[in-house]
């Protein structure tokens, strides 16, 4: 495996482009000990940052939920991202902004810690780009559950909260599944380890309300595409039996765009779905939308 700390290219680090291998932290960095980093996953298509404003606004809000302020505006972060794409000669790329508290403290309290920001980008083809966009994935029901919003900053894309996803994904992979599905504390459907899940019920698109997990920007874009197709879009609590009874199921997120779900297994559940026509249509709509000419900002406003 090609490690991420030893690659060619440049990373934007606290206001300057630095060689990839020099973008490093000290072992006593607060975020490494206390899990308070925030990040985003963004895509660039044809050299344009897709839904950039929405992602950077959420990036800023994530930090605020953790008690600190990103020391850069959305405009500055956008320009920095464009510089990273240009410097690395990238057209289609995955972009990872990251912010964290520095090494001035390793105790729980870190009010005086400096805030650092970095942006990296690299080639990471989506399933669709690899010709696998219609391939269905298999999910295992996770033993771990998403915490209530009054027990963790669940609306923040916070690094510490992703340990639950790591544990659930590893357990699912060990059993031969692609990913894991997590429930909320009451036993309703939440999300997978890194994507939001959606159900097709006739001409209705249903997704669990994001009250204990991250609200997906990609999902919002898919909602807009579904509405253009004349579908009803609903967000509400979704039970496990409702999910199993759905006509089609798919997941959405920056890393995978849209992927169908064909199987879910767990101690008390076993369900299968075909890769349905509506899911295929939305995959096609999504691919058309990311290749539209025009500014990325106009596409953000459209959703």
GROMACS .gro file of C-alpha atoms in nm:
model
  303
    1UNK     CA    1   0.000   0.000   0.000
    2UNK     CA    2   0.132   0.344  -0.095
    3UNK     CA    3   0.139   0.541   0.235
    4UNK     CA    4  -0.020   0.883   0.248
    5UNK     CA    5   0.280   1.043   0.420
    6UNK     CA    6   0.522   0.967   0.137
    7UNK     CA    7   0.385   1.094  -0.193
    8UNK     CA    8   0.475   1.346  -0.456
    9UNK     CA    9   0.288   1.674  -0.471
   10UNK     CA   10   0.204   1.977  -0.262
   11UNK     CA   11  -0.031   2.030   0.034
   12UNK     CA   12  -0.170   2.366   0.146
   13UNK     CA   13  -0.063   2.398   0.510
   14UNK     CA   14  -0.149   2.707   0.717
   15UNK     CA   15  -0.143   2.938   0.418
   16UNK     CA   16   0.144   2.799   0.210
   17UNK     CA   17   0.194   2.517  -0.038
   18UNK     CA   18   0.451   2.280   0.107
   19UNK     CA   19   0.602   1.956  -0.028
   20UNK     CA   20   0.377   1.662   0.056
   21UNK     CA   21   0.628   1.484   0.281
   22UNK     CA   22   0.688   1.802   0.486
   23UNK     CA   23   0.324   1.850   0.593
   24UNK     CA   24   0.377   1.695   0.936
   25UNK     CA   25   0.265   1.733   1.300
   26UNK     CA   26   0.425   1.673   1.638
   27UNK     CA   27   0.323   1.362   1.833
   28UNK     CA   28   0.193   1.587   2.113
   29UNK     CA   29  -0.062   1.758   1.891
   30UNK     CA   30  -0.386   1.799   2.088
   31UNK     CA   31  -0.614   1.659   1.817
   32UNK     CA   32  -0.412   1.336   1.805
   33UNK     CA   33  -0.483   1.279   2.175
   34UNK     CA   34  -0.833   1.420   2.215
   35UNK     CA   35  -0.989   1.360   1.871
   36UNK     CA   36  -1.093   1.720   1.806
   37UNK     CA   37  -1.000   1.756   1.441
   38UNK     CA   38  -1.267   1.837   1.184
   39UNK     CA   39  -1.250   1.758   0.816
   40UNK     CA   40  -1.440   1.743   0.488
   41UNK     CA   41  -1.445   1.518   0.185
   42UNK     CA   42  -1.495   1.710  -0.139
   43UNK     CA   43  -1.470   1.618  -0.507
   44UNK     CA   44  -1.337   1.811  -0.801
   45UNK     CA   45  -1.465   1.727  -1.149
   46UNK     CA   46  -1.308   1.871  -1.463
   47UNK     CA   47  -1.097   2.097  -1.240
   48UNK     CA   48  -1.401   2.248  -1.061
   49UNK     CA   49  -1.471   2.207  -0.691
   50UNK     CA   50  -1.812   2.042  -0.661
   51UNK     CA   51  -2.049   2.180  -0.396
   52UNK     CA   52  -1.752   2.360  -0.242
   53UNK     CA   53  -1.941   2.636  -0.063
   54UNK     CA   54  -2.169   2.388   0.114
   55UNK     CA   55  -1.874   2.173   0.223
   56UNK     CA   56  -1.668   2.463   0.353
   57UNK     CA   57  -1.966   2.609   0.537
   58UNK     CA   58  -2.014   2.273   0.708
   59UNK     CA   59  -1.639   2.260   0.776
   60UNK     CA   60  -1.663   2.594   0.954
   61UNK     CA   61  -1.974   2.487   1.146
   62UNK     CA   62  -1.809   2.160   1.251
   63UNK     CA   63  -1.527   2.354   1.416
   64UNK     CA   64  -1.773   2.586   1.589
   65UNK     CA   65  -1.953   2.286   1.737
   66UNK     CA   66  -1.617   2.175   1.880
   67UNK     CA   67  -1.551   2.517   2.030
   68UNK     CA   68  -1.304   2.677   1.792
   69UNK     CA   69  -1.299   2.892   1.482
   70UNK     CA   70  -1.142   2.811   1.146
   71UNK     CA   71  -0.895   3.098   1.090
   72UNK     CA   72  -0.983   3.120   0.719
   73UNK     CA   73  -1.297   3.231   0.539
   74UNK     CA   74  -1.490   3.014   0.297
   75UNK     CA   75  -1.352   3.228   0.013
   76UNK     CA   76  -0.994   3.177   0.133
   77UNK     CA   77  -1.046   2.803   0.170
   78UNK     CA   78  -1.193   2.784  -0.180
   79UNK     CA   79  -0.898   2.972  -0.329
   80UNK     CA   80  -0.656   2.751  -0.138
   81UNK     CA   81  -0.829   2.441  -0.276
   82UNK     CA   82  -0.806   2.576  -0.629
   83UNK     CA   83  -0.434   2.636  -0.570
   84UNK     CA   84  -0.387   2.276  -0.453
   85UNK     CA   85  -0.561   2.141  -0.763
   86UNK     CA   86  -0.354   2.366  -0.989
   87UNK     CA   87  -0.022   2.289  -0.816
   88UNK     CA   88  -0.082   1.914  -0.835
   89UNK     CA   89  -0.222   1.928  -1.192
   90UNK     CA   90  -0.543   1.757  -1.086
   91UNK     CA   91  -0.873   1.766  -1.275
   92UNK     CA   92  -1.078   1.488  -1.114
   93UNK     CA   93  -0.972   1.454  -0.753
   94UNK     CA   94  -1.070   1.390  -0.394
   95UNK     CA   95  -1.005   1.688  -0.163
   96UNK     CA   96  -0.947   1.664   0.213
   97UNK     CA   97  -0.956   1.987   0.419
   98UNK     CA   98  -0.857   1.933   0.783
   99UNK     CA   99  -0.845   2.161   1.088
  100UNK     CA  100  -0.710   2.079   1.433
  101UNK     CA  101  -0.591   2.214   1.768
  102UNK     CA  102  -0.212   2.228   1.793
  103UNK     CA  103   0.051   2.118   2.042
  104UNK     CA  104   0.019   2.394   2.303
  105UNK     CA  105  -0.184   2.154   2.521
  106UNK     CA  106  -0.239   1.782   2.560
  107UNK     CA  107  -0.482   1.812   2.851
  108UNK     CA  108  -0.859   1.813   2.807
  109UNK     CA  109  -0.862   2.193   2.818
  110UNK     CA  110  -0.704   2.349   2.510
  111UNK     CA  111  -0.841   2.703   2.488
  112UNK     CA  112  -0.498   2.848   2.409
  113UNK     CA  113  -0.407   2.590   2.146
  114UNK     CA  114  -0.343   2.728   1.799
  115UNK     CA  115  -0.574   2.622   1.516
  116UNK     CA  116  -0.414   2.477   1.204
  117UNK     CA  117  -0.566   2.411   0.862
  118UNK     CA  118  -0.444   2.194   0.576
  119UNK     CA  119  -0.588   2.096   0.239
  120UNK     CA  120  -0.469   1.796   0.037
  121UNK     CA  121  -0.598   1.651  -0.289
  122UNK     CA  122  -0.524   1.334  -0.480
  123UNK     CA  123  -0.661   1.103  -0.744
  124UNK     CA  124  -0.920   0.867  -0.595
  125UNK     CA  125  -1.152   0.738  -0.868
  126UNK     CA  126  -1.517   0.685  -0.777
  127UNK     CA  127  -1.691   0.353  -0.846
  128UNK     CA  128  -1.861   0.518  -1.146
  129UNK     CA  129  -1.527   0.636  -1.285
  130UNK     CA  130  -1.404   0.276  -1.258
  131UNK     CA  131  -1.713   0.146  -1.440
  132UNK     CA  132  -1.857   0.000  -1.119
  133UNK     CA  133  -2.120   0.260  -1.034
  134UNK     CA  134  -2.404   0.011  -1.072
  135UNK     CA  135  -2.238  -0.261  -0.868
  136UNK     CA  136  -2.437  -0.336  -0.554
  137UNK     CA  137  -2.272  -0.344  -0.213
  138UNK     CA  138  -2.344  -0.576   0.079
  139UNK     CA  139  -2.397  -0.440   0.431
  140UNK     CA  140  -2.363  -0.603   0.771
  141UNK     CA  141  -2.568  -0.471   1.062
  142UNK     CA  142  -2.322  -0.313   1.304
  143UNK     CA  143  -2.308  -0.390   1.674
  144UNK     CA  144  -2.215  -0.024   1.730
  145UNK     CA  145  -2.482   0.249   1.731
  146UNK     CA  146  -2.479   0.620   1.661
  147UNK     CA  147  -2.496   0.826   1.983
  148UNK     CA  148  -2.773   1.074   2.059
  149UNK     CA  149  -2.709   1.438   1.975
  150UNK     CA  150  -2.701   1.524   2.347
  151UNK     CA  151  -2.408   1.286   2.405
  152UNK     CA  152  -2.175   1.394   2.122
  153UNK     CA  153  -2.149   1.672   1.859
  154UNK     CA  154  -2.309   1.448   1.599
  155UNK     CA  155  -2.370   1.731   1.348
  156UNK     CA  156  -1.996   1.789   1.325
  157UNK     CA  157  -1.767   1.604   1.086
  158UNK     CA  158  -1.535   1.539   1.377
  159UNK     CA  159  -1.248   1.293   1.362
  160UNK     CA  160  -1.325   1.144   1.703
  161UNK     CA  161  -1.672   1.030   1.597
  162UNK     CA  162  -1.529   0.827   1.309
  163UNK     CA  163  -1.379   0.567   1.542
  164UNK     CA  164  -1.727   0.411   1.559
  165UNK     CA  165  -1.724   0.384   1.181
  166UNK     CA  166  -1.377   0.233   1.175
  167UNK     CA  167  -1.474  -0.035   1.425
  168UNK     CA  168  -1.797  -0.114   1.240
  169UNK     CA  169  -1.631  -0.119   0.895
  170UNK     CA  170  -1.353  -0.350   1.013
  171UNK     CA  171  -1.600  -0.592   1.166
  172UNK     CA  172  -1.809  -0.594   0.846
  173UNK     CA  173  -1.505  -0.643   0.623
  174UNK     CA  174  -1.386  -0.930   0.840
  175UNK     CA  175  -1.715  -1.109   0.760
  176UNK     CA  176  -1.689  -1.043   0.386
  177UNK     CA  177  -1.920  -0.739   0.363
  178UNK     CA  178  -1.844  -0.408   0.194
  179UNK     CA  179  -1.967  -0.182   0.473
  180UNK     CA  180  -2.174  -0.170   0.791
  181UNK     CA  181  -2.514  -0.019   0.864
  182UNK     CA  182  -2.548   0.154   1.200
  183UNK     CA  183  -2.870   0.205   1.392
  184UNK     CA  184  -2.946   0.488   1.631
  185UNK     CA  185  -2.985   0.436   2.005
  186UNK     CA  186  -3.357   0.357   1.961
  187UNK     CA  187  -3.297   0.091   1.696
  188UNK     CA  188  -3.393   0.300   1.393
  189UNK     CA  189  -3.182   0.328   1.077
  190UNK     CA  190  -2.900   0.583   1.099
  191UNK     CA  191  -2.630   0.556   0.830
  192UNK     CA  192  -2.340   0.345   0.708
  193UNK     CA  193  -1.989   0.412   0.831
  194UNK     CA  194  -1.938   0.701   0.588
  195UNK     CA  195  -2.251   0.747   0.375
  196UNK     CA  196  -2.619   0.831   0.413
  197UNK     CA  197  -2.871   0.564   0.314
  198UNK     CA  198  -3.186   0.613   0.103
  199UNK     CA  199  -3.490   0.398   0.031
  200UNK     CA  200  -3.707   0.393  -0.279
  201UNK     CA  201  -4.074   0.334  -0.204
  202UNK     CA  202  -4.266   0.355  -0.530
  203UNK     CA  203  -4.230   0.719  -0.639
  204UNK     CA  204  -4.101   0.829  -0.300
  205UNK     CA  205  -3.741   0.870  -0.186
  206UNK     CA  206  -3.702   0.827   0.190
  207UNK     CA  207  -3.399   0.892   0.407
  208UNK     CA  208  -3.353   0.883   0.785
  209UNK     CA  209  -3.358   1.227   0.942
  210UNK     CA  210  -3.003   1.324   1.039
  211UNK     CA  211  -3.063   1.381   1.409
  212UNK     CA  212  -2.769   1.176   1.539
  213UNK     CA  213  -2.532   1.162   1.243
  214UNK     CA  214  -2.382   1.386   0.976
  215UNK     CA  215  -2.626   1.535   0.725
  216UNK     CA  216  -2.486   1.447   0.383
  217UNK     CA  217  -2.432   1.726   0.130
  218UNK     CA  218  -2.426   1.465  -0.147
  219UNK     CA  219  -2.763   1.337  -0.025
  220UNK     CA  220  -2.904   1.688  -0.055
  221UNK     CA  221  -2.785   1.700  -0.414
  222UNK     CA  222  -2.948   1.363  -0.483
  223UNK     CA  223  -3.271   1.493  -0.331
  224UNK     CA  224  -3.267   1.782  -0.580
  225UNK     CA  225  -3.214   1.539  -0.867
  226UNK     CA  226  -3.499   1.321  -0.743
  227UNK     CA  227  -3.735   1.617  -0.720
  228UNK     CA  228  -3.653   1.706  -1.081
  229UNK     CA  229  -3.769   1.354  -1.169
  230UNK     CA  230  -4.101   1.418  -0.999
  231UNK     CA  231  -4.028   1.207  -0.693
  232UNK     CA  232  -4.151   1.290  -0.346
  233UNK     CA  233  -3.865   1.332  -0.100
  234UNK     CA  234  -3.918   1.247   0.267
  235UNK     CA  235  -3.694   1.258   0.573
  236UNK     CA  236  -3.820   1.075   0.881
  237UNK     CA  237  -3.743   0.800   1.126
  238UNK     CA  238  -3.697   0.471   0.937
  239UNK     CA  239  -3.731   0.135   1.110
  240UNK     CA  240  -3.537  -0.176   1.017
  241UNK     CA  241  -3.852  -0.352   0.885
  242UNK     CA  242  -3.927  -0.048   0.665
  243UNK     CA  243  -3.579  -0.063   0.519
  244UNK     CA  244  -3.614  -0.433   0.445
  245UNK     CA  245  -3.947  -0.373   0.270
  246UNK     CA  246  -3.813  -0.099   0.040
  247UNK     CA  247  -3.824  -0.143  -0.337
  248UNK     CA  248  -3.466  -0.023  -0.379
  249UNK     CA  249  -3.189   0.091  -0.144
  250UNK     CA  250  -2.879   0.294  -0.215
  251UNK     CA  251  -2.618   0.500  -0.033
  252UNK     CA  252  -2.478   0.843  -0.116
  253UNK     CA  253  -2.162   1.025  -0.017
  254UNK     CA  254  -1.868   1.214  -0.159
  255UNK     CA  255  -1.636   0.915  -0.169
  256UNK     CA  256  -1.871   0.685  -0.364
  257UNK     CA  257  -2.129   0.929  -0.511
  258UNK     CA  258  -2.424   0.685  -0.537
  259UNK     CA  259  -2.403   0.309  -0.496
  260UNK     CA  260  -2.684   0.053  -0.482
  261UNK     CA  261  -2.725  -0.173  -0.179
  262UNK     CA  262  -2.818  -0.532  -0.262
  263UNK     CA  263  -2.792  -0.709   0.072
  264UNK     CA  264  -2.815  -0.653   0.447
  265UNK     CA  265  -2.741  -0.921   0.705
  266UNK     CA  266  -2.743  -0.924   1.083
  267UNK     CA  267  -2.834  -1.139   1.381
  268UNK     CA  268  -3.206  -1.071   1.333
  269UNK     CA  269  -3.226  -0.945   0.975
  270UNK     CA  270  -3.163  -1.070   0.623
  271UNK     CA  271  -3.273  -0.863   0.326
  272UNK     CA  272  -3.192  -0.842  -0.044
  273UNK     CA  273  -3.272  -0.587  -0.312
  274UNK     CA  274  -3.220  -0.566  -0.687
  275UNK     CA  275  -3.033  -0.274  -0.841
  276UNK     CA  276  -3.346  -0.090  -0.943
  277UNK     CA  277  -3.428   0.129  -1.239
  278UNK     CA  278  -3.473   0.443  -1.030
  279UNK     CA  279  -3.137   0.397  -0.863
  280UNK     CA  280  -2.975   0.358  -1.205
  281UNK     CA  281  -3.154   0.669  -1.329
  282UNK     CA  282  -3.031   0.874  -1.033
  283UNK     CA  283  -2.676   0.748  -1.088
  284UNK     CA  284  -2.704   0.872  -1.446
  285UNK     CA  285  -2.850   1.205  -1.334
  286UNK     CA  286  -2.570   1.247  -1.084
  287UNK     CA  287  -2.301   1.181  -1.344
  288UNK     CA  288  -2.461   1.434  -1.578
  289UNK     CA  289  -2.479   1.695  -1.301
  290UNK     CA  290  -2.112   1.678  -1.206
  291UNK     CA  291  -2.001   1.732  -1.564
  292UNK     CA  292  -2.219   2.039  -1.623
  293UNK     CA  293  -2.032   2.344  -1.737
  294UNK     CA  294  -2.054   2.657  -1.527
  295UNK     CA  295  -1.948   2.765  -1.182
  296UNK     CA  296  -1.948   2.529  -0.885
  297UNK     CA  297  -2.125   2.797  -0.678
  298UNK     CA  298  -2.427   2.789  -0.908
  299UNK     CA  299  -2.457   2.415  -0.851
  300UNK     CA  300  -2.442   2.467  -0.475
  301UNK     CA  301  -2.732   2.713  -0.489
  302UNK     CA  302  -2.931   2.472  -0.705
  303UNK     CA  303  -2.951   2.218  -0.422
   0.00000   0.00000   0.00000
